[in-house]
Coordinates of C-alpha atoms in Angstrom, one line a residue:
Chain Q
M1 CA 0.0 0.0 0.0
E2 CA 1.2 3.5 -0.8
P3 CA 2.0 5.7 2.1
M4 CA -0.8 8.1 3.0
E5 CA -0.3 11.6 1.9
Q6 CA 1.2 13.9 4.4
M7 CA -1.7 16.2 4.5
E8 CA -0.3 19.0 6.7
T9 CA 3.3 18.9 5.9
N10 CA 4.9 22.1 4.7
N11 CA 7.5 21.0 2.2
N12 CA 9.1 24.3 1.9
P13 CA 12.7 23.8 3.2
V14 CA 13.0 27.5 4.2
M15 CA 11.5 27.8 7.6
P16 CA 9.8 30.8 8.8
E17 CA 11.2 32.0 12.1
G18 CA 8.6 34.6 13.0
E19 CA 6.6 34.7 16.1
H20 CA 3.5 33.5 14.3
A21 CA 5.4 30.4 13.0
Q22 CA 6.7 29.7 16.5
K23 CA 3.1 29.7 17.9
Q24 CA 1.8 27.6 15.1
Y25 CA 4.3 24.8 15.2
A26 CA 5.9 23.0 18.2
F27 CA 8.4 21.2 15.9
K28 CA 9.5 21.8 12.4
V29 CA 11.7 19.1 11.0
R30 CA 13.4 19.2 7.7
N31 CA 15.4 16.5 5.9
L32 CA 16.2 14.6 9.1
T33 CA 18.4 11.5 8.6
K34 CA 19.8 9.4 11.2
D35 CA 21.6 6.0 10.9
Y36 CA 23.3 3.6 13.3
D37 CA 26.5 2.4 11.7
G38 CA 25.0 2.5 8.3
N39 CA 21.5 1.3 9.2
V40 CA 19.2 4.1 8.3
V41 CA 16.5 4.6 10.9
L42 CA 15.1 8.0 9.8
N43 CA 15.5 8.6 6.1
N44 CA 15.4 12.3 5.1
I45 CA 12.1 12.9 6.8
S46 CA 10.4 16.4 7.0
F47 CA 7.3 17.2 8.9
D48 CA 5.7 19.8 11.2
I49 CA 4.0 19.1 14.5
P50 CA 1.3 21.7 15.4
A51 CA 1.5 23.5 18.7
G52 CA -1.1 23.0 21.4
K53 CA -2.2 19.5 20.3
I54 CA -1.9 16.0 21.7
V55 CA 0.1 14.2 19.1
G56 CA 0.3 10.4 18.7
L57 CA 3.7 9.2 17.4
L58 CA 2.8 5.8 16.0
G59 CA 4.8 3.1 14.4
P60 CA 5.9 -0.5 14.7
N61 CA 8.9 -1.5 16.9
G62 CA 12.1 -0.3 15.4
C63 CA 10.6 2.3 13.1
G64 CA 12.6 5.2 14.8
K65 CA 10.0 6.6 17.3
T66 CA 12.5 6.6 20.2
T67 CA 15.3 7.8 18.0
L68 CA 13.1 10.7 16.9
M69 CA 12.1 11.4 20.5
K70 CA 15.8 11.4 21.6
I71 CA 16.7 13.7 18.8
L72 CA 13.9 16.2 19.7
A73 CA 14.9 16.0 23.3
G74 CA 18.6 16.8 22.5
L75 CA 20.0 13.4 23.4
I76 CA 21.2 12.4 19.9
H77 CA 23.6 14.8 18.2
D78 CA 25.0 13.1 15.1
Y79 CA 22.1 13.4 12.7
T80 CA 21.7 15.5 9.6
G81 CA 18.9 17.9 8.9
V82 CA 17.3 20.9 10.6
I83 CA 15.1 20.8 13.6
K84 CA 13.4 23.8 15.2
V85 CA 11.5 23.7 18.5
G86 CA 9.2 26.6 18.8
G87 CA 11.2 28.4 16.1
R88 CA 14.6 27.8 17.8
S89 CA 17.3 25.2 17.4
I90 CA 17.5 22.5 20.1
G91 CA 19.4 23.9 23.0
I92 CA 19.2 25.2 26.5
I93 CA 16.0 27.2 25.9
S94 CA 14.2 24.4 24.1
K95 CA 15.2 22.0 27.0
A96 CA 13.9 24.4 29.6
H97 CA 10.5 24.3 28.0
M98 CA 10.3 20.7 27.2
A99 CA 9.5 17.8 29.6
Y100 CA 10.9 14.5 28.4
L101 CA 9.9 11.0 29.7
P102 CA 12.1 8.4 28.3
D103 CA 11.2 4.7 27.8
S104 CA 13.6 3.6 30.5
T105 CA 14.2 4.6 34.1
Y106 CA 16.9 7.3 34.6
F107 CA 17.2 8.3 38.2
P108 CA 20.3 7.4 40.1
E109 CA 19.7 4.4 42.4
R110 CA 21.0 6.3 45.4
F111 CA 18.3 9.0 45.0
R112 CA 15.3 9.0 47.3
T113 CA 11.9 10.1 46.0
I114 CA 12.4 13.6 47.6
D115 CA 15.9 13.8 46.0
C116 CA 14.3 13.3 42.6
I117 CA 11.8 16.0 43.3
N118 CA 14.4 18.4 44.6
Y119 CA 16.6 17.7 41.6
F120 CA 13.9 18.7 39.2
A121 CA 13.1 21.7 41.5
D122 CA 16.7 22.8 41.2
F123 CA 16.9 22.7 37.4
F124 CA 13.5 23.5 36.0
A125 CA 11.9 26.8 36.7
D126 CA 8.5 25.4 35.7
F127 CA 8.5 22.6 38.1
D128 CA 5.7 22.5 40.8
K129 CA 7.3 20.9 43.9
M130 CA 4.0 20.9 45.9
K131 CA 2.2 19.1 43.0
A132 CA 5.0 16.5 42.9
V133 CA 4.9 15.9 46.6
Q134 CA 1.0 15.6 46.3
F135 CA 1.4 13.2 43.4
A136 CA 3.9 11.0 45.4
A137 CA 1.4 10.7 48.2
E138 CA -1.4 9.8 45.7
F139 CA 0.8 7.2 44.1
G140 CA 1.8 5.8 47.5
L141 CA 5.5 6.6 47.1
D142 CA 7.4 7.2 50.3
L143 CA 9.4 10.4 50.0
N144 CA 12.4 8.8 51.8
Q145 CA 12.3 5.5 49.8
R146 CA 15.4 5.0 47.6
V147 CA 15.1 4.3 43.9
K148 CA 17.1 1.1 44.2
T149 CA 14.5 -0.3 46.5
M150 CA 11.6 0.5 44.1
S151 CA 10.1 -1.8 41.6
K152 CA 10.3 -0.9 37.9
G153 CA 6.7 0.1 38.0
M154 CA 7.3 2.4 41.0
Q155 CA 10.3 4.0 39.3
E156 CA 8.1 4.6 36.2
K157 CA 5.5 6.3 38.3
L158 CA 8.1 8.4 40.0
Q159 CA 9.4 9.6 36.6
L160 CA 5.9 10.3 35.4
L161 CA 5.0 12.3 38.5
V162 CA 8.1 14.6 38.2
V163 CA 7.6 15.1 34.4
M164 CA 3.9 15.9 34.8
S165 CA 4.6 18.2 37.7
R166 CA 6.2 20.6 35.2
H167 CA 4.3 23.4 33.5
A168 CA 6.2 22.8 30.2
D169 CA 5.3 24.0 26.8
I170 CA 6.1 20.6 25.3
Y171 CA 5.8 17.1 26.8
L172 CA 7.7 14.4 25.0
L173 CA 6.5 11.1 26.4
D174 CA 8.1 8.0 25.0
E175 CA 6.0 4.9 25.5
P176 CA 4.5 6.0 28.8
L177 CA 2.2 2.9 28.7
G178 CA 4.9 0.5 27.6
G179 CA 5.2 -2.4 30.1
V180 CA 2.3 -1.2 32.1
D181 CA -0.6 -3.6 32.9
P182 CA -4.0 -2.7 31.4
A183 CA -5.5 -1.6 34.7
A184 CA -2.7 0.9 35.3
R185 CA -2.9 2.3 31.8
S186 CA -6.1 4.2 32.3
V187 CA -4.6 5.7 35.6
I188 CA -1.5 6.8 33.9
L189 CA -3.4 8.1 30.9
D190 CA -5.6 10.1 33.3
I191 CA -2.6 11.6 35.0
I192 CA -1.2 12.7 31.7
M193 CA -4.4 14.1 30.3
N194 CA -5.4 15.9 33.5
N195 CA -2.0 17.4 34.3
Y196 CA -0.3 18.8 31.2
K197 CA -0.2 22.6 30.9
E198 CA -3.1 24.2 29.0
N199 CA -2.2 24.8 25.4
A200 CA 1.0 22.7 25.7
T201 CA 1.9 20.2 23.0
V202 CA 2.0 16.6 24.1
V203 CA 3.8 14.1 21.9
L204 CA 3.0 10.5 23.0
S205 CA 4.8 7.7 21.2
T206 CA 3.1 4.3 21.5
H207 CA 2.3 1.1 19.7
L208 CA -0.9 0.7 21.8
V209 CA -3.0 2.6 19.4
N210 CA -6.3 1.3 20.7
D211 CA -5.8 2.6 24.2
L212 CA -4.9 6.1 23.2
E213 CA -6.6 6.9 19.9
H214 CA -9.4 8.8 21.6
S215 CA -6.9 11.1 23.2
F216 CA -5.1 12.2 20.0
D217 CA -5.7 15.5 18.2
H218 CA -3.0 14.8 15.6
V219 CA -1.2 11.6 14.4
L220 CA 2.3 11.1 13.0
M221 CA 3.0 7.6 11.8
L222 CA 6.5 6.4 11.0
G223 CA 7.5 3.3 9.1
K224 CA 10.4 2.2 6.9
G225 CA 12.3 5.3 8.0
S226 CA 9.7 7.6 6.5
V227 CA 6.7 9.6 7.7
L228 CA 3.7 7.7 6.5
V229 CA 0.9 9.8 8.0
N230 CA 1.0 13.3 9.4
T231 CA -2.5 14.7 9.9
G232 CA -5.2 15.8 12.2
I233 CA -7.5 13.3 13.8
D234 CA -10.6 14.9 12.3
T235 CA -9.2 14.2 8.8
L236 CA -8.5 10.6 9.7
R237 CA -12.0 10.1 11.2
A238 CA -13.5 11.5 8.0
T239 CA -12.4 8.3 6.3
G240 CA -14.8 6.4 8.5
K241 CA -12.1 4.3 10.0
T242 CA -10.5 4.1 13.4
V243 CA -6.9 5.2 14.0
E244 CA -6.1 1.5 14.7
E245 CA -7.6 0.4 11.4
I246 CA -5.6 3.1 9.5
F247 CA -2.6 2.2 11.5
K248 CA -2.8 -1.5 10.4
E249 CA -3.4 -0.5 6.8
V250 CA -0.6 2.0 6.6
I251 CA 1.9 0.1 8.7
G252 CA 1.0 -3.3 7.1
D253 CA 4.0 -3.5 4.8
A254 CA 6.2 -1.1 6.8
W255 CA 7.3 -3.4 9.7
E256 CA 10.8 -3.7 8.3
V257 CA 13.2 -0.8 8.5
D258 CA 15.3 -0.2 5.4
Chain S
M1 CA 23.1 26.5 37.3
L2 CA 26.8 25.7 37.5
G3 CA 26.7 25.8 41.3
K4 CA 23.7 23.4 41.3
L5 CA 25.5 21.1 38.9
I6 CA 28.6 21.1 41.1
K7 CA 26.5 20.4 44.2
H8 CA 24.8 17.4 42.7
S9 CA 28.1 16.1 41.2
F10 CA 29.9 16.6 44.5
K11 CA 27.2 14.7 46.4
A12 CA 27.2 11.9 43.9
N13 CA 31.0 11.4 44.4
A14 CA 30.8 11.9 48.2
S15 CA 28.1 9.2 48.6
A16 CA 30.6 6.7 47.0
V17 CA 33.8 7.6 48.9
Y18 CA 32.8 9.0 52.3
N19 CA 33.2 5.5 53.9
V20 CA 36.9 5.5 53.3
Y21 CA 37.4 8.8 55.0
I22 CA 35.4 7.6 58.0
A23 CA 37.7 4.5 58.0
M24 CA 40.8 6.7 57.9
G25 CA 39.5 8.7 60.8
I26 CA 38.9 5.5 62.9
V27 CA 42.4 4.1 62.1
G28 CA 43.9 7.6 63.1
I29 CA 42.0 7.5 66.4
V30 CA 43.3 3.9 67.0
M31 CA 46.8 5.2 66.4
L32 CA 46.4 8.0 68.9
F33 CA 45.0 5.6 71.3
L34 CA 48.0 3.2 70.9
M35 CA 50.3 6.2 71.4
L36 CA 48.7 7.1 74.7
I37 CA 49.1 3.7 76.2
D38 CA 52.0 3.3 78.5
W39 CA 53.5 0.1 77.0
T40 CA 56.5 0.2 79.4
S41 CA 54.3 -0.8 82.3
W42 CA 54.1 -4.3 80.8
G43 CA 57.9 -4.6 80.6
D44 CA 60.0 -5.5 77.6
R45 CA 57.2 -7.6 76.2
G46 CA 54.8 -4.8 76.4
I47 CA 57.2 -2.4 74.5
T48 CA 57.6 -5.0 71.8
M49 CA 53.9 -5.5 71.6
G50 CA 53.4 -1.7 71.5
M51 CA 55.8 -1.4 68.5
V52 CA 54.0 -4.2 66.6
F53 CA 50.6 -2.7 67.2
K54 CA 51.8 0.7 66.3
G55 CA 53.4 -0.6 63.1
I56 CA 50.2 -2.4 62.2
A57 CA 48.2 0.7 62.8
A58 CA 50.5 2.9 60.7
F59 CA 50.4 0.3 57.9
A60 CA 46.6 0.2 58.1
L61 CA 46.4 3.9 57.8
C62 CA 48.6 4.0 54.7
L63 CA 46.6 1.1 53.2
T64 CA 43.2 2.8 53.9
A65 CA 44.5 5.9 52.2
L66 CA 45.7 3.9 49.2
V67 CA 42.3 2.2 49.0
G68 CA 40.8 5.7 49.3
V69 CA 42.7 6.9 46.2
I70 CA 41.7 3.8 44.2
L71 CA 38.0 4.1 45.3
T72 CA 38.0 7.8 44.5
F73 CA 39.2 7.0 41.0
V74 CA 36.5 4.4 40.5
A75 CA 33.8 6.6 42.0
V76 CA 34.7 9.8 40.1
F77 CA 35.2 8.2 36.7
G78 CA 32.4 5.7 37.2
E79 CA 30.1 8.5 38.2
F80 CA 31.0 10.6 35.1
E81 CA 30.4 7.7 32.7
R82 CA 27.1 6.6 34.5
S83 CA 25.6 10.1 34.7
M84 CA 26.5 11.1 31.2
Y85 CA 26.4 8.1 29.0
S86 CA 24.2 5.5 30.6
K87 CA 20.4 5.7 31.3
E88 CA 21.1 8.6 33.7
G89 CA 22.3 10.5 30.7
H90 CA 18.6 10.9 29.7
L91 CA 18.2 13.1 32.8
T92 CA 21.6 14.8 32.6
F93 CA 21.4 15.8 28.9
T94 CA 17.8 17.1 29.1
L95 CA 18.8 19.7 31.8
P96 CA 18.6 23.2 30.5
V97 CA 22.4 23.7 30.8
K98 CA 25.3 24.0 28.4
S99 CA 27.5 21.0 27.7
S100 CA 30.5 23.0 28.9
S101 CA 28.8 23.7 32.2
L102 CA 28.1 19.9 32.7
L103 CA 31.7 19.1 32.0
L104 CA 33.0 21.9 34.1
A105 CA 30.9 20.8 37.0
K106 CA 32.1 17.2 36.7
W107 CA 35.6 18.5 36.3
I108 CA 35.6 20.7 39.4
S109 CA 33.9 18.0 41.5
G110 CA 36.1 15.1 40.2
S111 CA 39.3 17.1 40.6
F112 CA 38.4 18.0 44.2
W113 CA 37.9 14.4 45.2
V114 CA 41.0 13.2 43.4
I115 CA 43.2 16.0 45.0
L116 CA 41.6 15.2 48.3
S117 CA 42.4 11.5 48.0
Y118 CA 46.1 12.4 47.0
T119 CA 46.4 14.8 49.9
A120 CA 44.9 12.3 52.3
F121 CA 47.3 9.6 51.1
C122 CA 50.4 11.9 51.4
L123 CA 49.2 13.0 54.9
C124 CA 48.6 9.5 56.0
V125 CA 52.1 8.3 54.8
F126 CA 53.6 11.4 56.3
C127 CA 51.8 10.9 59.7
S128 CA 52.6 7.2 59.7
T129 CA 56.2 7.8 59.1
L130 CA 56.4 10.5 61.7
Y131 CA 54.4 8.2 64.1
L132 CA 56.9 5.4 63.8
M133 CA 60.0 7.8 63.8
R134 CA 58.7 9.3 67.1
Q135 CA 59.5 6.0 68.7
S136 CA 63.1 5.9 67.6
L137 CA 64.2 9.5 67.3
A138 CA 64.7 11.3 70.6
M139 CA 65.3 14.6 68.8
V140 CA 61.7 14.9 67.9
E141 CA 60.2 17.5 70.2
E142 CA 56.8 17.1 71.7
N143 CA 53.9 19.2 70.3
D144 CA 55.8 20.7 67.3
V145 CA 55.4 18.4 64.4
A146 CA 56.4 20.9 61.7
Y147 CA 59.6 21.7 63.5
S148 CA 60.4 18.1 64.1
V149 CA 60.0 17.2 60.5
Y150 CA 62.0 20.2 59.4
E151 CA 64.8 19.1 61.8
M152 CA 64.7 15.6 60.4
V153 CA 64.8 16.8 56.8
R154 CA 67.6 19.2 57.6
M155 CA 69.6 16.4 59.2
L156 CA 69.1 14.4 56.1
I157 CA 70.2 17.2 53.7
D158 CA 73.2 17.9 56.0
E159 CA 74.2 14.3 55.6
L160 CA 73.9 14.6 51.8
S161 CA 75.7 17.9 51.7
E162 CA 78.7 16.3 53.2
Y163 CA 79.0 14.2 50.1
G164 CA 77.8 16.6 47.3
G165 CA 78.1 20.0 48.9
L166 CA 75.5 21.3 46.3
I167 CA 72.5 22.0 48.5
K168 CA 72.2 24.3 51.5
V169 CA 69.3 23.8 53.8
P170 CA 66.5 26.3 53.0
S171 CA 64.8 28.2 55.6
M172 CA 61.3 27.3 56.9
T173 CA 59.8 30.1 54.9
V174 CA 61.4 28.9 51.6
V175 CA 60.3 25.3 52.5
F176 CA 56.8 26.6 53.0
N177 CA 56.8 28.4 49.7
L178 CA 58.2 25.4 47.9
V179 CA 55.6 23.1 49.4
T180 CA 52.8 25.4 48.4
L181 CA 54.1 25.7 44.9
Y182 CA 54.8 22.0 44.4
G183 CA 51.3 21.4 45.8
F184 CA 49.8 23.7 43.3
N185 CA 51.8 21.9 40.6
G186 CA 50.5 18.6 41.8
G187 CA 46.9 20.0 41.8
I188 CA 47.1 21.1 38.2
R189 CA 48.4 17.8 37.2
A190 CA 45.6 16.0 39.0
C191 CA 43.1 18.2 37.3
T192 CA 44.7 17.4 33.9
F193 CA 44.6 13.7 34.7
V194 CA 40.9 13.9 35.5
L195 CA 40.2 15.7 32.2
Q196 CA 42.3 13.2 30.2
V197 CA 40.1 10.4 31.6
Y198 CA 36.9 12.3 30.9
F199 CA 38.2 12.9 27.3
G200 CA 39.0 9.2 26.8
I201 CA 35.5 8.2 28.1
T202 CA 33.8 10.8 25.8
L203 CA 35.8 10.0 22.7
A204 CA 34.9 6.3 23.2
R205 CA 31.2 7.3 22.8
C206 CA 31.7 9.2 19.5
R207 CA 31.5 8.0 16.0
P208 CA 33.6 6.5 14.5
F209 CA 35.7 6.1 17.6
H210 CA 33.2 3.9 19.4
K211 CA 33.7 1.0 17.0
I212 CA 36.5 -0.6 19.1
G213 CA 34.2 -0.7 22.0
H214 CA 33.6 1.6 25.0
K215 CA 35.8 -0.3 27.4
L216 CA 38.9 -0.6 25.3
G217 CA 38.3 2.8 23.6
K218 CA 38.3 4.8 26.9
V219 CA 41.6 3.2 28.0
L220 CA 43.3 3.7 24.7
Y221 CA 42.0 7.3 24.2
F222 CA 43.0 8.2 27.7
F223 CA 46.5 7.0 27.2
G224 CA 46.6 8.8 23.8
A225 CA 45.6 12.0 25.4
F226 CA 48.1 11.5 28.3
F227 CA 50.9 10.6 25.8
V228 CA 50.2 13.7 23.6
T229 CA 50.0 16.1 26.5
F230 CA 53.1 14.6 28.2
T231 CA 55.2 14.5 25.0
F232 CA 54.3 18.0 23.9
A233 CA 55.0 19.4 27.4
Q234 CA 58.4 17.7 27.5
I235 CA 59.3 19.0 24.0
V236 CA 58.4 22.6 24.9
T237 CA 60.2 22.3 28.2
K238 CA 63.4 21.1 26.3
L239 CA 63.1 24.2 24.1
I240 CA 62.2 26.8 26.6
S241 CA 63.1 25.9 30.2
I242 CA 61.9 28.5 32.6
H243 CA 62.3 28.2 36.3
L244 CA 60.8 30.1 39.2
V245 CA 63.4 30.8 41.9
I246 CA 61.9 31.0 45.4
S247 CA 63.7 32.9 48.1
E248 CA 62.4 34.0 51.5
N249 CA 60.3 36.9 50.2
M250 CA 60.8 37.0 46.5
F251 CA 59.9 35.0 43.3
T252 CA 62.0 35.5 40.2
F253 CA 61.9 33.8 36.8
T254 CA 65.1 32.5 35.2
I255 CA 66.0 30.5 32.1
S256 CA 69.6 30.0 33.3
Q257 CA 70.3 26.5 34.7
R258 CA 73.3 28.0 36.5
E259 CA 71.1 30.4 38.4
V260 CA 68.9 27.5 39.4
E261 CA 71.9 25.6 40.8
T262 CA 73.1 28.7 42.5
A263 CA 69.7 29.2 44.2
W264 CA 69.7 25.7 45.7
S265 CA 73.3 26.3 46.9
L266 CA 72.3 29.6 48.6
G267 CA 69.4 27.9 50.5
Y268 CA 66.7 29.1 48.1
G269 CA 64.5 26.8 46.0
A270 CA 63.4 26.5 42.4
M271 CA 60.8 25.0 40.3
G272 CA 60.4 24.4 36.6
I273 CA 57.3 26.1 35.3
T274 CA 57.3 25.5 31.6
N275 CA 56.0 22.0 31.8
L276 CA 53.3 23.1 34.2
Y277 CA 52.3 26.0 32.0
V278 CA 52.1 23.9 28.9
T279 CA 50.1 21.2 30.7
A280 CA 47.6 23.8 32.0
V281 CA 47.2 25.3 28.6
L282 CA 46.7 21.8 27.0
S283 CA 44.1 21.0 29.8
V284 CA 42.1 24.1 28.7
L285 CA 42.3 22.9 25.1
L286 CA 41.3 19.4 26.1
F287 CA 38.3 20.8 28.0
L288 CA 37.1 22.7 24.9
I289 CA 37.5 19.7 22.7
T290 CA 35.6 17.4 25.2
A291 CA 32.9 20.0 25.6
L292 CA 32.5 20.2 21.8
L293 CA 32.4 16.4 21.4
I294 CA 29.6 16.3 24.1
D295 CA 27.8 19.0 22.3
R296 CA 28.1 17.7 18.8
K297 CA 29.0 14.1 18.6
V298 CA 27.9 12.1 21.6
N299 CA 24.7 10.1 21.7
V300 CA 23.0 8.8 24.8
D301 CA 22.0 5.2 24.4

């Protein structure tokens, strides 16, 4: 099947840098290519992600979702192409306004819950410490418990609570429901949906399309190193199909990465 | 932000090595306790036992300090690699700070702990030696350690002078200045060493240098950085050898080897500074290269 047309992609390689453009798009990506020792994961992709939307970043395993997230978060540097976050290059300012939740746990084992909260409070001006402490209580996390004594699920909750305690302009959430049992998924999803800053952009990567499709405003599907779909949810629904059905159709022959 | 980065880096290293310093303190207290015991009240056997226990305690102190140096290396360099290039890197690299600030914080904190471990080791060896010498040298005066050591060193130099006649014993002020300058020299070299290791670890994470593997790569690239720095500093020192002559209240620069020899024979001191200066400049260069690699080339897995 031919990849679905990228309905809202601006193919003009010259990016507007004005304030209007900054407000309109959270991310503008042009000609992005990334390979791992010759294996191309993202192949010359270009797309825009509109600001103030909940964006589903969908694709099969190995299609480059995590790589793309890491590049946007400033963790991967050796790529080619141009990326603008709110009209600026990736740097201190973009990081100050972006809350990133990786797909793995990252707090040092010696940290206690309160240390993690204080760490975020030290570095992020938009961090709401009271909210984080309140979250910890709701999650049943002891403020003095050390990370090394927590289960993986508790560590994931801890990371989620500190990330969602920020009043960021952009939230990059990499597989927040990955490895979580179905009962906990709705709880985590509620936390995300009820706590992000108003008018912020939330980019959620997942392969659990069914659980999340009702939350998305916009969908970006990756496969075979390319952008297969980049469109608003209303446009997708106008086709009379669910996101999951479209996902299966589009991804069908795109499981393999070139 | 730099202050906060230093604080967190400092705490991370401290949590790994504080046990060693507690152990050093305990051994030191045991040594003092052994010193206060009147072994003579148990006769000849008691004196022998006292000597053995004191010897063991002095050895234990030196050993603890040596373990402290090794543990500090493991803690400082392990923490750098873990916090930058492992899963913790996802947190470190998403902080709104410059790469150079990250590196500088790690460098300051790491150098502090390495210098502290060196200093503790030197002090422990010094105290242990003095502690054992107190038992055999009657000339050591009570409650004046500095004077006692000075007297011992002077005696040693007087002995040597009888054979060579090249060195006159410097005054306490000159000795103090020399110790300060040589301490500063050692500090700069410790900082350089820390940065060379950071550079090796970082380069081993960059394409295409990562292909030989992180473990082998970081060792090879560290030795590469060490070799280049050392060789370049040696070459420059051969070409331009500048010394700092230290007298009681004056520091003067000289490029004459004869003036250096004269200074020592007059009871002054001297220290070569070309090598130190070149090493310091190369450290700054290495810092900039490492920061650039972190900024442009490194990926967090």
